Each structure stands twice: as structure tokens, then as C-alpha cells.
Coordinates of N, CA and C in Angstrom, one line a residue:
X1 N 8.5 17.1 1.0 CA 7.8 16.3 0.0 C 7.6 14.9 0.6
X2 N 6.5 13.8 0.4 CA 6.2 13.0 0.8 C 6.9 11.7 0.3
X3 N 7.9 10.7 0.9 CA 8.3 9.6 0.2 C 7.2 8.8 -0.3
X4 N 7.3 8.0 -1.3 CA 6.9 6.7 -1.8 C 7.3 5.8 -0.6
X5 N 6.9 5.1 -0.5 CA 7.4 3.8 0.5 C 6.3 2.2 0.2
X6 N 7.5 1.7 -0.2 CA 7.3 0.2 -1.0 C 7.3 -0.8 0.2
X7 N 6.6 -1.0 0.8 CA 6.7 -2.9 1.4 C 6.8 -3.9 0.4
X8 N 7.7 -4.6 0.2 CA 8.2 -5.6 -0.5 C 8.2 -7.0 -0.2
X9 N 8.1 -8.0 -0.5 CA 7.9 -9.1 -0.5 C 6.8 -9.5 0.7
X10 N 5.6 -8.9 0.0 CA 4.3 -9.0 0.9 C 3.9 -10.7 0.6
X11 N 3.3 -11.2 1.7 CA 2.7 -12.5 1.2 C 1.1 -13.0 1.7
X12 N 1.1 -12.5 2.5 CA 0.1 -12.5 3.5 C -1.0 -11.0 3.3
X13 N -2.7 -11.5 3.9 CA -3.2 -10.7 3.4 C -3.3 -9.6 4.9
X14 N -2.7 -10.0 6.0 CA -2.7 -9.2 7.4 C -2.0 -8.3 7.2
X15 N -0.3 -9.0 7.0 CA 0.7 -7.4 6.4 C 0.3 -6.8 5.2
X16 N -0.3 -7.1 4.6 CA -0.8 -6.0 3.1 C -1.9 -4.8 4.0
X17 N -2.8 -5.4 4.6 CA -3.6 -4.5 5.4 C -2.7 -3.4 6.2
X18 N -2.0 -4.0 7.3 CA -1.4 -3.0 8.0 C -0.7 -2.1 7.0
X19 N -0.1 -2.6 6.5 CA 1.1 -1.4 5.5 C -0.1 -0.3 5.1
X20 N -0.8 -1.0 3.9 CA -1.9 -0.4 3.5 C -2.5 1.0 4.6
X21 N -2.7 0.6 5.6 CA -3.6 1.7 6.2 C -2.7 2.2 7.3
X22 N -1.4 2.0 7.1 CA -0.7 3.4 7.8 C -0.1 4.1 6.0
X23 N -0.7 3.7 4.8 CA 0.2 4.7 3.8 C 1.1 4.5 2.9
X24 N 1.7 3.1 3.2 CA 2.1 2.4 2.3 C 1.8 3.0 0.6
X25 N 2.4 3.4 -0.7 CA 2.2 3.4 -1.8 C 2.4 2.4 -2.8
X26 N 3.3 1.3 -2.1 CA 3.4 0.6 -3.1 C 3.5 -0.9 -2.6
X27 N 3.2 -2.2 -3.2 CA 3.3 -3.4 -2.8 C 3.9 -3.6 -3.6
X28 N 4.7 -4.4 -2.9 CA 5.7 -5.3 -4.1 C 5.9 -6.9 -3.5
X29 N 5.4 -7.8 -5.0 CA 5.3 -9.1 -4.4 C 6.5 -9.8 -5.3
X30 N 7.0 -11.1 -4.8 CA 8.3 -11.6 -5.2 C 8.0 -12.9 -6.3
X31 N 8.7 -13.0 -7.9 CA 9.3 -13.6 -8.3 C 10.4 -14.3 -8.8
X32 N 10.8 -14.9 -7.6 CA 12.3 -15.6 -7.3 C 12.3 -17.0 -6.3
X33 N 11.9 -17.8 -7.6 CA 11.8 -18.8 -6.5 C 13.1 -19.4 -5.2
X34 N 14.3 -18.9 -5.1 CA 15.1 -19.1 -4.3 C 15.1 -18.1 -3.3
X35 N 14.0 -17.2 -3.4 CA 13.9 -16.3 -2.5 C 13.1 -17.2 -1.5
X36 N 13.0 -16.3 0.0 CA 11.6 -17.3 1.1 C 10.4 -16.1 0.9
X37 N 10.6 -15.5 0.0 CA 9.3 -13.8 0.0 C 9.0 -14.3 -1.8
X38 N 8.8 -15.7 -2.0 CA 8.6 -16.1 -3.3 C 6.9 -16.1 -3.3
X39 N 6.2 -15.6 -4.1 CA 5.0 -16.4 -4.6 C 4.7 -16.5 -6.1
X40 N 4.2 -17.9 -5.7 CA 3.6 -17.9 -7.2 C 2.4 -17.1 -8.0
X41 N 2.4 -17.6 -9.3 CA 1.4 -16.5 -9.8 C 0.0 -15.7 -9.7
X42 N -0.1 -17.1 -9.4 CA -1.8 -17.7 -8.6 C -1.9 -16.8 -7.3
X43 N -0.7 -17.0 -6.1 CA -1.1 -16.1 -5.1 C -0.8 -14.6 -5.3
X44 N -0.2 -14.5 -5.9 CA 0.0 -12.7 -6.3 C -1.3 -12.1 -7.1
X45 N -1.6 -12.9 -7.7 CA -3.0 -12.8 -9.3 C -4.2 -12.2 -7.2
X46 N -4.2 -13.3 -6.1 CA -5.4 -13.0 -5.1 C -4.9 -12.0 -4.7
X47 N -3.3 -11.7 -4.3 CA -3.5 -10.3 -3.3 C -3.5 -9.0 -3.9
X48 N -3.0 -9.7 -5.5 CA -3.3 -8.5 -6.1 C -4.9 -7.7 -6.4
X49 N -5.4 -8.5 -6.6 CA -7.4 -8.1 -6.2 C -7.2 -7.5 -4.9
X50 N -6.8 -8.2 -3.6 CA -6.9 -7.6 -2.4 C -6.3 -6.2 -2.6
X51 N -5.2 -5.8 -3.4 CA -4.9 -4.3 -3.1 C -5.6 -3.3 -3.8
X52 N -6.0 -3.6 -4.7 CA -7.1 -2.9 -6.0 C -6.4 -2.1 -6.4
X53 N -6.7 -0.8 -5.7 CA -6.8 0.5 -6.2 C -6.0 1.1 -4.7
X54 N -5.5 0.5 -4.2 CA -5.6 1.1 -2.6 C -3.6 1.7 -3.0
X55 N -3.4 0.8 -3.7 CA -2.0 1.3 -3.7 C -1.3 0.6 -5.1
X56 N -0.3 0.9 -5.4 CA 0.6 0.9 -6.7 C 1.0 -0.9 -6.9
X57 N 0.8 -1.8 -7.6 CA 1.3 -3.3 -7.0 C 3.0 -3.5 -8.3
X58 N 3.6 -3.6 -7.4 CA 5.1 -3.8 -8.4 C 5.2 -5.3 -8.1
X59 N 5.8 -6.2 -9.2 CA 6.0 -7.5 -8.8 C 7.4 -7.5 -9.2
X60 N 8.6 -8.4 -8.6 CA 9.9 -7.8 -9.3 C 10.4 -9.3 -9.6
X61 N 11.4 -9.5 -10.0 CA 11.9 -10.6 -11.2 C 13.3 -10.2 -11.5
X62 N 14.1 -11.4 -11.1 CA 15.4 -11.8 -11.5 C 15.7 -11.8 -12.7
X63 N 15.9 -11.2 -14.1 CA 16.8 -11.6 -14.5 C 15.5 -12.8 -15.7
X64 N 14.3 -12.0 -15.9 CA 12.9 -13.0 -16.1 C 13.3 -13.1 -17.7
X65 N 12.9 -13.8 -18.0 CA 12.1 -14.1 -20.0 C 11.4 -13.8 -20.1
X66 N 11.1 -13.9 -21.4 CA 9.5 -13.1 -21.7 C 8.5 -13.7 -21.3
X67 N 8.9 -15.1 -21.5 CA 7.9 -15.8 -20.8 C 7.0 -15.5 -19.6
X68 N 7.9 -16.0 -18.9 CA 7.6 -15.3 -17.4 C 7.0 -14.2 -17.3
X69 N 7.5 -12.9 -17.9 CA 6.8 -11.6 -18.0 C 5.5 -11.7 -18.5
X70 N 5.0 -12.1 -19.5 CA 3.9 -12.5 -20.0 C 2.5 -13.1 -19.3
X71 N 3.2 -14.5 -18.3 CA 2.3 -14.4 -17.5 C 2.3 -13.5 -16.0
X72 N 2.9 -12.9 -15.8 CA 3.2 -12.2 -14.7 C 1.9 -11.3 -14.9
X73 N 2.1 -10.4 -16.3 CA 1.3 -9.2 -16.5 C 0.0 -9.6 -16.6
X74 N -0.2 -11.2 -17.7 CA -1.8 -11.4 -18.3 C -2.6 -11.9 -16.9
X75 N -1.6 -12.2 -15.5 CA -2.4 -12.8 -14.6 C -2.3 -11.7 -13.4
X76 N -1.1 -10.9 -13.3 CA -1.3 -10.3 -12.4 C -1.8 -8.5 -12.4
X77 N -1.8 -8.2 -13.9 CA -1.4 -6.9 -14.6 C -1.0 -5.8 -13.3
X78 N 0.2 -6.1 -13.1 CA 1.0 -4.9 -11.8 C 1.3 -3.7 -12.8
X79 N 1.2 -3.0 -11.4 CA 1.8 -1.3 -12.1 C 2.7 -1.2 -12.7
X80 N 3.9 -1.5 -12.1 CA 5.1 -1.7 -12.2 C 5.8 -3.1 -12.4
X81 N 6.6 -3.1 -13.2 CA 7.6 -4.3 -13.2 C 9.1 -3.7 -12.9
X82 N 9.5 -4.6 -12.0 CA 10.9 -4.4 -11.3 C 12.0 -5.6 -11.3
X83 N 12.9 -5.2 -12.5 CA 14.0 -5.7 -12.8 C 15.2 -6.3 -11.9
X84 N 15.3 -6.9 -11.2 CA 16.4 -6.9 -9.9 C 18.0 -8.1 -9.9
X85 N 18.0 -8.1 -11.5 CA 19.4 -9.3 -11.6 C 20.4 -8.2 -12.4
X86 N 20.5 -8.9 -13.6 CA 21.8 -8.2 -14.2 C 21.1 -7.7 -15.9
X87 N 19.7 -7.1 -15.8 CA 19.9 -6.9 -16.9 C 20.4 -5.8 -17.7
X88 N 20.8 -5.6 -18.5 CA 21.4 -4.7 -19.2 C 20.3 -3.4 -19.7
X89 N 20.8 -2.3 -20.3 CA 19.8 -1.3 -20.3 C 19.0 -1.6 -21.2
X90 N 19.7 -1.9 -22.6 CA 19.4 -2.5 -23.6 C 18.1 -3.5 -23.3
X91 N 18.4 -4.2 -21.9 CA 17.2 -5.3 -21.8 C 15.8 -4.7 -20.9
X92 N 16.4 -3.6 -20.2 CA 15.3 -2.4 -19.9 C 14.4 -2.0 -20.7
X93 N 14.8 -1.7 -21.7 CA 14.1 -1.0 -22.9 C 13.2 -1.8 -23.5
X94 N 13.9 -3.1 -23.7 CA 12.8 -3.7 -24.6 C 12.0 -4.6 -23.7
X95 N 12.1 -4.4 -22.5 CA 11.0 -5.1 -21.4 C 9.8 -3.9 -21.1
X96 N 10.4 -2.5 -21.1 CA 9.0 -1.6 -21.2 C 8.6 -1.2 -22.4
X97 N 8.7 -1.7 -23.7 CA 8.5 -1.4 -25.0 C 7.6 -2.5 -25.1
X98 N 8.1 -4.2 -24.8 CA 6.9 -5.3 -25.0 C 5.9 -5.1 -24.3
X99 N 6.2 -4.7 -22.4 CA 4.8 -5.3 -21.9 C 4.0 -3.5 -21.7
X100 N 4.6 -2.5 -22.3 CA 3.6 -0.8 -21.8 C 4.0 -1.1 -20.3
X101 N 4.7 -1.2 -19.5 CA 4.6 -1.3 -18.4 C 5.8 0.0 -17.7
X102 N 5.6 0.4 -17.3 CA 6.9 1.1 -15.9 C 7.7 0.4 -15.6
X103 N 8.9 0.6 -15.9 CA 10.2 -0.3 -15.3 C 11.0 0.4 -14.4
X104 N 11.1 -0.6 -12.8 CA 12.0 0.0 -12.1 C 13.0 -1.3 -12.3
X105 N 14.3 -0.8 -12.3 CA 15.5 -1.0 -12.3 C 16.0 -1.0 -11.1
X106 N 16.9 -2.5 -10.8 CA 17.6 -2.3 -9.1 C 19.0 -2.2 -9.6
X107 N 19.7 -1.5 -8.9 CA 21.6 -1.3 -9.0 C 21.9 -1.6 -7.8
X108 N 22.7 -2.9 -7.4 CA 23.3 -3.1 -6.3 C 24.8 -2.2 -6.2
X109 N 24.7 -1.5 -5.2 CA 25.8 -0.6 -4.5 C 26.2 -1.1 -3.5
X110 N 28.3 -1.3 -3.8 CA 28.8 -1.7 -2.9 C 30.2 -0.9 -3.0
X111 N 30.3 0.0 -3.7 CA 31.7 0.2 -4.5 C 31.3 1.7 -5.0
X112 N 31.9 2.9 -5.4 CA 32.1 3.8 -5.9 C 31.9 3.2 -7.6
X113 N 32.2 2.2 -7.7 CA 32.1 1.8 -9.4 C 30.9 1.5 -9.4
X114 N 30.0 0.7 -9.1 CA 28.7 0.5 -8.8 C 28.1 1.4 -9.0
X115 N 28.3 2.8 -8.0 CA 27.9 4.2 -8.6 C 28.1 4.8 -9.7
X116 N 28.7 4.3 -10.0 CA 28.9 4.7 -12.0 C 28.3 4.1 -12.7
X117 N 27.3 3.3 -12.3 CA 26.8 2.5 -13.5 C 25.4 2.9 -13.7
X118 N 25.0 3.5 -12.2 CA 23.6 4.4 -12.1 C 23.4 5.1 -13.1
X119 N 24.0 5.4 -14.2 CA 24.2 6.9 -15.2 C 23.6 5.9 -16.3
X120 N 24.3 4.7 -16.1 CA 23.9 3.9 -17.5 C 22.3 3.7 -17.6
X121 N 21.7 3.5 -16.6 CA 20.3 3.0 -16.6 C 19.0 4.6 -16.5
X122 N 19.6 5.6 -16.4 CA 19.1 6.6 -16.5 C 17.9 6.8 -17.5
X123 N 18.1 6.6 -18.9 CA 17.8 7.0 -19.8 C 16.6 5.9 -20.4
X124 N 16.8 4.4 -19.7 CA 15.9 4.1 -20.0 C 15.1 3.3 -18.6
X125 N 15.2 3.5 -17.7 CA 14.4 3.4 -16.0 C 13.5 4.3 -16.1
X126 N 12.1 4.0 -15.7 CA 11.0 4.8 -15.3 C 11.7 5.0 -14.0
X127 N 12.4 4.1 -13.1 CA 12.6 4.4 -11.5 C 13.6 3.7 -11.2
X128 N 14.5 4.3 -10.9 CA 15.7 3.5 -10.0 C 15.7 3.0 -8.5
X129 N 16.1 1.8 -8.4 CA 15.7 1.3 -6.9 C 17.8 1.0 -6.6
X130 N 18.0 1.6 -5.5 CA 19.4 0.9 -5.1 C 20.0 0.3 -4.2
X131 N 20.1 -0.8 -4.2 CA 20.1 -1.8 -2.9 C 21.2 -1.7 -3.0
X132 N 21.9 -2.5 -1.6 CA 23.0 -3.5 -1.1 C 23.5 -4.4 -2.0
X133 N 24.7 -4.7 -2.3 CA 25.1 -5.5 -2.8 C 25.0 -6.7 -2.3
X134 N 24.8 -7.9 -2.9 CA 24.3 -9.4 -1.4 C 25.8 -9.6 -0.9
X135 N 25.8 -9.9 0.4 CA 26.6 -10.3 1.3 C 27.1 -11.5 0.4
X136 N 28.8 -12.3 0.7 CA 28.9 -13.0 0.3 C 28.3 -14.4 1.0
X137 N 28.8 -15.4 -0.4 CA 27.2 -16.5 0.1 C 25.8 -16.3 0.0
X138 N 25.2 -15.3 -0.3 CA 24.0 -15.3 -0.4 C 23.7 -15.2 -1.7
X139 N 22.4 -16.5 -1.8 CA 21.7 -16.4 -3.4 C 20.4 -15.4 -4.0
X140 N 20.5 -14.3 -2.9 CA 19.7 -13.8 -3.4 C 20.2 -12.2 -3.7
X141 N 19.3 -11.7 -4.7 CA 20.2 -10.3 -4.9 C 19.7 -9.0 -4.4
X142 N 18.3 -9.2 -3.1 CA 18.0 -8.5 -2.7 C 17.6 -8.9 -1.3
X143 N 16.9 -8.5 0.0 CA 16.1 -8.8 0.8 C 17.2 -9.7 2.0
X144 N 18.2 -9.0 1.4 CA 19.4 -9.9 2.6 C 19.9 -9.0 3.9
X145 N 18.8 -8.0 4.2 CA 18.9 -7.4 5.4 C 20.1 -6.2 5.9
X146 N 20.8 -6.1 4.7 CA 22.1 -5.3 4.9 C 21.5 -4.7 4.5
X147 N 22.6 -2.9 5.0 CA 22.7 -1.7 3.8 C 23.8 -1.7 3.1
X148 N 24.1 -0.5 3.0 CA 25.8 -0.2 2.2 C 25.4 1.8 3.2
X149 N 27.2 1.6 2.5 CA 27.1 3.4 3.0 C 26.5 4.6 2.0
X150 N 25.8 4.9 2.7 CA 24.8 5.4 1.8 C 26.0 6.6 1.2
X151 N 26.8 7.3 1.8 CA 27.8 8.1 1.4 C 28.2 7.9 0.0
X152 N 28.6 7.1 -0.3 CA 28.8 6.8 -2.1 C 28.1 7.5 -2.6
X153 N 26.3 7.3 -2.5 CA 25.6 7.8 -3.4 C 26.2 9.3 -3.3
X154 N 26.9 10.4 -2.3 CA 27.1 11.2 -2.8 C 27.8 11.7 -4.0
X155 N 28.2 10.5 -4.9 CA 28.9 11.0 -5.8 C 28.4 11.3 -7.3
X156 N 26.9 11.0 -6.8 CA 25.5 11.1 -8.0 C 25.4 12.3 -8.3
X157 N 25.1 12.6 -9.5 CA 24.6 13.8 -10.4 C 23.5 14.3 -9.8
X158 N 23.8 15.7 -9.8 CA 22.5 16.4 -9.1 C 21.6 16.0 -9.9
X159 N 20.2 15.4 -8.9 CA 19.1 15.8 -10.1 C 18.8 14.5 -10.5
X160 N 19.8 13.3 -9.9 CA 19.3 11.9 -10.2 C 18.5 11.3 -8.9
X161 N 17.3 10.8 -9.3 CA 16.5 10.4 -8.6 C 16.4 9.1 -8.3
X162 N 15.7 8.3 -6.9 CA 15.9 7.4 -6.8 C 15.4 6.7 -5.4
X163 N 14.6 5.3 -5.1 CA 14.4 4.9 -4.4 C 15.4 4.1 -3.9
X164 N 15.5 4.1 -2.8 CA 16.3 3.9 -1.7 C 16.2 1.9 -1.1
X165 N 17.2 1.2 -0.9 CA 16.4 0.1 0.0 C 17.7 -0.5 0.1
X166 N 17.6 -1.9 1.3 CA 18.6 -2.5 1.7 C 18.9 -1.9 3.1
X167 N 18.3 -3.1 3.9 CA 18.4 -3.2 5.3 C 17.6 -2.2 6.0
X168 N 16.8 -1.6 5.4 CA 16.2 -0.4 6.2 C 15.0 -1.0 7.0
X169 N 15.1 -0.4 8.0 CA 14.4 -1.1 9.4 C 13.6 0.4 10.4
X170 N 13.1 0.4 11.1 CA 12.8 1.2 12.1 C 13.8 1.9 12.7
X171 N 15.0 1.0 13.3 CA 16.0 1.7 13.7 C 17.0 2.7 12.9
X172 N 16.9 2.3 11.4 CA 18.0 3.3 10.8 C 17.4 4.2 10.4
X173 N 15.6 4.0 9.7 CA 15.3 4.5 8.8 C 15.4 5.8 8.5
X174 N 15.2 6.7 9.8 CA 15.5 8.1 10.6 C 17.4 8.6 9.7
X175 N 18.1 7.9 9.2 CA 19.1 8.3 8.5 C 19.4 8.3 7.3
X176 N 18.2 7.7 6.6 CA 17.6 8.1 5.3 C 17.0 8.9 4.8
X177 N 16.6 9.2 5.5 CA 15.4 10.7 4.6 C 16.6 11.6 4.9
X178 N 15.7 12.9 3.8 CA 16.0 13.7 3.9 C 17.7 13.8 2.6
X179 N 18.3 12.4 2.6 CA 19.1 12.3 1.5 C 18.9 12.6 0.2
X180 N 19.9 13.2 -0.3 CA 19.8 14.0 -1.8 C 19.2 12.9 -2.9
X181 N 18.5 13.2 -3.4 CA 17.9 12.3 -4.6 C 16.6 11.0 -3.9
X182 N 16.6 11.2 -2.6 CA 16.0 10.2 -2.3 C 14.4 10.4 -2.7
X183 N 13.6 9.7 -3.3 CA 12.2 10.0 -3.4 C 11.4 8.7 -2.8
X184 N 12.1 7.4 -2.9 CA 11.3 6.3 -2.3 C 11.9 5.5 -1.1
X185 N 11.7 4.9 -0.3 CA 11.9 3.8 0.1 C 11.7 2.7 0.0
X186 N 12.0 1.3 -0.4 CA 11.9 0.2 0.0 C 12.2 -0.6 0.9
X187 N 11.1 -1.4 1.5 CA 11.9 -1.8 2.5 C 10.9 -3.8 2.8
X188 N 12.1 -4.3 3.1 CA 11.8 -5.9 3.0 C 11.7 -6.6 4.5
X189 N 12.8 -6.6 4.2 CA 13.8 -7.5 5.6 C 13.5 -6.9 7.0
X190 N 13.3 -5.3 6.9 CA 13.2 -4.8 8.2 C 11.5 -4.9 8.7
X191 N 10.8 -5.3 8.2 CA 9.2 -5.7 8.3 C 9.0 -7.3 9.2
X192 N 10.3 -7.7 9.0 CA 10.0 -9.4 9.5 C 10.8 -9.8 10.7
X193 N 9.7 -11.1 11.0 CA 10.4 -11.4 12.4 C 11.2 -13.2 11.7
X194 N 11.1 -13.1 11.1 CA 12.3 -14.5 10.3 C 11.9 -14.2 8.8
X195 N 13.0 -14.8 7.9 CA 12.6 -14.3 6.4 C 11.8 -15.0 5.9
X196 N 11.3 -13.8 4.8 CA 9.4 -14.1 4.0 C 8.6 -14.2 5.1
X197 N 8.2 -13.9 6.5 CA 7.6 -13.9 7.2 C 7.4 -12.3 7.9
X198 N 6.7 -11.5 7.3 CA 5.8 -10.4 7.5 C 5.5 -10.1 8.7
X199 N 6.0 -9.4 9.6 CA 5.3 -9.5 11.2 C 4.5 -7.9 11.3
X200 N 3.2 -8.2 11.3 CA 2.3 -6.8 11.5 C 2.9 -5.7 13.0
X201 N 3.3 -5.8 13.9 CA 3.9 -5.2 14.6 C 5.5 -4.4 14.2
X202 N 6.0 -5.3 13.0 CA 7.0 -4.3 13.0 C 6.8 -3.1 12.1
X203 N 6.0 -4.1 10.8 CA 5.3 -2.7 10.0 C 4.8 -1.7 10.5
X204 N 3.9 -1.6 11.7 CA 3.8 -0.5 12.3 C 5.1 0.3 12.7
X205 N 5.9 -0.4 13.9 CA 6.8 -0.1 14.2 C 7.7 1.1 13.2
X206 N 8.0 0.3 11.8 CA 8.6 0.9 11.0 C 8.0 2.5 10.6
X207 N 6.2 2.7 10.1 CA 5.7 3.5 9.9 C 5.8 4.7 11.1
X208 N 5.9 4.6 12.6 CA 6.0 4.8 13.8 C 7.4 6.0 13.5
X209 N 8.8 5.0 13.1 CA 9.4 5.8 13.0 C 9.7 6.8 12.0
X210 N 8.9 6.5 10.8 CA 8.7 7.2 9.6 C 7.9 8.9 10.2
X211 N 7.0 8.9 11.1 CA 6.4 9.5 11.3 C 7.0 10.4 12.5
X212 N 7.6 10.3 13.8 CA 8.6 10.6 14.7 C 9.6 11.4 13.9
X213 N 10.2 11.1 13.0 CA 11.0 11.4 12.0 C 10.6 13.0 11.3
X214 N 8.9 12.7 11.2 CA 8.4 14.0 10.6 C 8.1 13.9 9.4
X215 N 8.3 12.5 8.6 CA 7.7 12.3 7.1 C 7.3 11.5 7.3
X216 N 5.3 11.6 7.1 CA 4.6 10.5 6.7 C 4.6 10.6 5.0
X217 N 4.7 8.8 5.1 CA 4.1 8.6 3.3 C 3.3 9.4 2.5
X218 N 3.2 9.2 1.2 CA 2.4 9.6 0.4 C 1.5 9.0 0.0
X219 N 0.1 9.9 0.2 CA -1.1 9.1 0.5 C -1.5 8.4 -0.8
X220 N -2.3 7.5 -0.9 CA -2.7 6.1 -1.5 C -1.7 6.5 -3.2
X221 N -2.4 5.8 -4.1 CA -1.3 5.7 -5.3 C -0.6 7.5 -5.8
X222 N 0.2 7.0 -5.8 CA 1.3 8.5 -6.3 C 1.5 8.7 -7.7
X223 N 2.1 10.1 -7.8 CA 2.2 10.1 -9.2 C 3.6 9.6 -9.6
X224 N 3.6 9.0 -10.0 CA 5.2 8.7 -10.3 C 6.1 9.5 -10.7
X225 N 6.9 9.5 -10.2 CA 8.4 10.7 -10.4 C 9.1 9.5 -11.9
X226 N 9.9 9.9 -12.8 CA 11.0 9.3 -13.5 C 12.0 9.9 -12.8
X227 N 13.1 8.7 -12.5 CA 14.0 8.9 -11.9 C 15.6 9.2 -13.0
X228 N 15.2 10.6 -13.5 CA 15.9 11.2 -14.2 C 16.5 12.2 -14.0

């Protein structure tokens, strides 16, 4: 079966192109201004025109108000909204109930307890995303270039589904597939040659190994799996 595969914190309209035309499914642009993969509304509202129809556009958000959501959707209207701080499931719920939107959910994994908490967001996640926990010192809660051992996840319920991300690069990505539950990839950090800065050669690079590997992406927008 063919992964999903998210390029994340797109900013530029060069790397949207490359991703885009090796297969890319999904764009994901950033809402966190203490991130360097930040844009504002205005420039997500242009690249989001630039991706149309070509692929799925997720915009993700710390930890947002409604506010914020409100204009995110009336200016950018993304496919998906993706949750990536501490919200509670409870606050899952009623973020896909106000805006009709798809909610992916991030769970930072760093711990065997971390993996227990994946159960809690089940019931109400369109899609689970599971990163890295951030290295200490770092203010950001995703896009900080690490993984974790992916081994934990074995201690997931058959049958729980889930995109994958955190630190994945060209070099490792070949150790990801093929893992139980895995349906997506995201990937940020391993696309750049300094952070929030997009380098069109590695994106290839990356897709290169995707394909060596023996799984190309899933062609243009997918059907979404619930990651239940």
C-alpha cells in the first residue's frame, strides 16, 4: 500500500513544486510564530492557491483559539487542521465539530507512557501524527530534527493507525516503512539545508530514497484513512 507523505513547513513556491511532482499528498504550512517554518496568513492564503487541487493542504497550530482557527480556515480553508501542543481530546472534539474540518492530532513520543496516551486521542482524531518529543531547550514542539525509537510504538494496539514524523531524512527513512500501523509520513527538518529553509535537492533526494526503498507515494490527494 502506498504511504501518505506530508512535506511540512513548506514556504516557498520552488519546494511546493518539487514535492508536488515527485507525489507528495500532503502540504503542511506552519502556525507558530517561534517556529523559523512560521507563515503568516496572508502567505499560506498564496501557496495555498498555488497547491489547488494538486494535493491535500494541512496547516498545523500550537495549542490555537478559536480565533486563530477562524481565520486560518475563512482565509486559508485547508483540508486538514493539525493540532501539535497539548490539547486535550476533549479540545479535539470541539475543534472538529466548530470548523467541519479533519483533525490530525500530534503525540510527542519519548517514553513508553507517551505511548499510552495514543489510546486517549483515538476516538476522536481523524489522524494521528507521532513525533519526537523536543529535545531539551527547545521551544518548539515539532520540526527539531530528532527521532525517538521507533520500538515503543510496538507496544500499540493492533489496528492503530498512524503517521509517522520526527527527524526523518533520506538517510533513515528506508527504517520506517514497512512499520506496523504506519500509513503516513511526515517529514520537515530532513528537506532542509538550515531551519525553515526548504532545499529542492534534498526533497528529491528524500523522494529518491522513498523510491530505492520500493514505495513510491500516493498519487495526488488520497483518501483518508481514520486512524482508528
Amino acid at each position: 500500500m502506498a504511504l501518505d507523505i506530508k512535506t511540512c513547513g513548506m514556504k516557498d513556491e520552488a519546494a511546493i513544486e518539487a514535492a508536488l511532482s515527485r507525489g507528495a499528498s500532503h502540504v503542511g504550512f506552519i502556525s507558530f510564530p517561534r517556529s523559523p517554518r512560521h507563515l503568516e496568513i496572508e502567505a499560506m492564503a498564496a501557496l495555498r492557491r498555488l497547491v489547488g487541487s494538486r494535493a491535500l493542504v494541512t496547516v498545523v497550530a500550537v495549542d490555537p483559539d478559536d480565533a486563530l482557527l477562524d481565520k486560518i480556515v475563512a482565509s486559508v480553508s485547508p483540508d486538514w487542521l493539525q493540532l501539535h501542543g497539548h490539547e486535550t481530546p476533549e479540545r479535539v472534539l470541539e475543534v472538529k465539530q466548530r470548523f467541519s474540518r479533519p483533525v490530525m492530532k500530534a503525540v510527542s513520543i519519548g517514553s513508553a507512557e507517551d505511548v499510552g496516551r495514543v489510546a486517549t486521542y483515538l476516538p476522536v482524531a481523524d489522524r494521528l501524527l507521532l513525533d519526537a518529543k523536543r529535545p531539551k531547550g527547545s521551544a518548539l514542539p515539532g520540526g527539531n530534527g530528532v527521532s525517538f525509537d521507533w520500538r515503543l510504538l510496538d507496544a500499540l494496539d493492533d489496528g492503530t493507525l498512524y503517521m509517522l514524523s520526527g527527524g526523518l531524512d533520506a538517510g533513515n527513512v528506508g527504517g520506517a516503512l514497512g512499520r506496523r500501523g504506519v500509513t503516513g509520513l511526515d517529514v520537515s527538518s530532513g528537506l532542509e539545508s538550515a531551519p525553515g529553509v526548504k532545499d529542492v535537492s534534498l526533497i528529491h533526494r528524500f523522494f529518491d530514497a522513498l523510491e530505492a526503498a520500493g514505495q513510491a507515494p500516493a498519487p495526488g490527494k488520497t483518501q483518508e484513512r481514520k486512524a482508528s
